[in-house]
Amino acid sequence: TGLGFAVGLMLLTLALVTATLVLLLRRVTGPLQALTGAITRIAGGEVEVAVPGHDRRDELGATAQAVETLRRASAERAALQ
């Protein structure tokens, strides 16, 4: 019937939206948590930390590149002291 088709279509749409959200969250939250961990370690004085995600070509990659620049400057400053 028409109602059954509409409900099925709605459930399929809901499943696709949910799958898309899960994929997007995994693509963003995992790397963001890793970058946050690196920033925390650098802030704690560990300047030999690998900064994850600096090779990405998105906003997280740009942020990681900026963190890498700060990490290098901190390492240079620490070496001068």
Short mmCIF file of C-alpha atoms in Angstrom, two decimals:
data_model
loop_
_atom_site.label_atom_id
_atom_site.label_comp_id
_atom_site.label_asym_id
_atom_site.label_seq_id
_atom_site.Cartn_x
_atom_site.Cartn_y
_atom_site.Cartn_z
CA THR A 1 0.00 0.00 0.00
CA GLY A 2 0.96 3.63 -0.22
CA LEU A 3 1.29 4.01 3.52
CA GLY A 4 3.61 1.00 3.80
CA PHE A 5 5.77 2.39 1.01
CA ALA A 6 5.96 5.80 2.70
CA VAL A 7 6.94 4.24 6.05
CA GLY A 8 9.57 2.10 4.35
CA LEU A 9 10.97 5.09 2.52
CA MET A 10 11.04 7.09 5.74
CA LEU A 11 12.90 4.29 7.55
CA LEU A 12 15.40 3.98 4.71
CA THR A 13 16.00 7.73 4.79
CA LEU A 14 16.47 7.64 8.55
CA ALA A 15 18.98 4.79 8.22
CA LEU A 16 20.94 6.68 5.54
CA VAL A 17 21.02 9.89 7.60
CA THR A 18 22.14 7.97 10.68
CA ALA A 19 24.90 6.18 8.75
CA THR A 20 26.10 9.48 7.29
CA LEU A 21 26.23 11.11 10.72
CA VAL A 22 28.15 8.19 12.20
CA LEU A 23 30.71 8.32 9.39
CA LEU A 24 31.13 12.07 9.71
CA LEU A 25 31.51 11.89 13.48
CA ARG A 26 34.15 9.19 13.20
CA ARG A 27 36.02 11.14 10.56
CA VAL A 28 36.09 14.26 12.73
CA THR A 29 36.00 13.24 16.38
CA GLY A 30 38.79 10.64 16.28
CA PRO A 31 41.35 12.94 14.66
CA LEU A 32 40.17 15.85 16.80
CA GLN A 33 40.69 13.84 19.98
CA ALA A 34 44.18 12.83 18.81
CA LEU A 35 45.04 16.46 18.02
CA THR A 36 43.68 17.57 21.39
CA GLY A 37 45.91 15.01 23.09
CA ALA A 38 48.97 16.32 21.24
CA ILE A 39 48.12 19.92 22.13
CA THR A 40 47.73 18.97 25.79
CA ARG A 41 51.11 17.24 25.81
CA ILE A 42 52.80 20.20 24.10
CA ALA A 43 51.21 22.57 26.61
CA GLY A 44 52.65 20.34 29.34
CA GLY A 45 56.15 20.84 27.99
CA GLU A 46 56.55 17.76 25.78
CA VAL A 47 57.90 19.29 22.59
CA GLU A 48 58.91 16.05 20.85
CA VAL A 49 55.28 15.04 20.32
CA ALA A 50 54.12 13.91 16.88
CA VAL A 51 51.27 16.15 15.75
CA PRO A 52 48.65 13.97 14.06
CA GLY A 53 46.70 15.07 11.03
CA HIS A 54 49.12 17.63 9.60
CA ASP A 55 48.86 15.91 6.21
CA ARG A 56 45.07 16.31 6.00
CA ARG A 57 43.70 18.74 3.44
CA ASP A 58 40.84 20.12 5.52
CA GLU A 59 40.30 22.40 8.50
CA LEU A 60 41.70 19.81 10.91
CA GLY A 61 44.82 19.58 8.76
CA ALA A 62 45.24 23.36 8.82
CA THR A 63 44.83 23.34 12.60
CA ALA A 64 47.34 20.51 12.93
CA GLN A 65 49.83 22.44 10.79
CA ALA A 66 49.43 25.46 13.07
CA VAL A 67 49.97 23.24 16.13
CA GLU A 68 53.09 21.80 14.46
CA THR A 69 54.41 25.34 13.96
CA LEU A 70 53.81 26.09 17.65
CA ARG A 71 55.45 22.80 18.63
CA ARG A 72 58.57 23.60 16.60
CA ALA A 73 58.79 27.10 18.07
CA SER A 74 58.42 25.66 21.57
CA ALA A 75 61.14 23.10 20.84
CA GLU A 76 63.48 25.82 19.54
CA ARG A 77 62.78 27.99 22.57
CA ALA A 78 63.45 25.07 24.91
CA ALA A 79 66.73 24.31 23.12
CA LEU A 80 67.92 27.89 23.62
CA GLN A 81 67.33 27.79 27.37
#
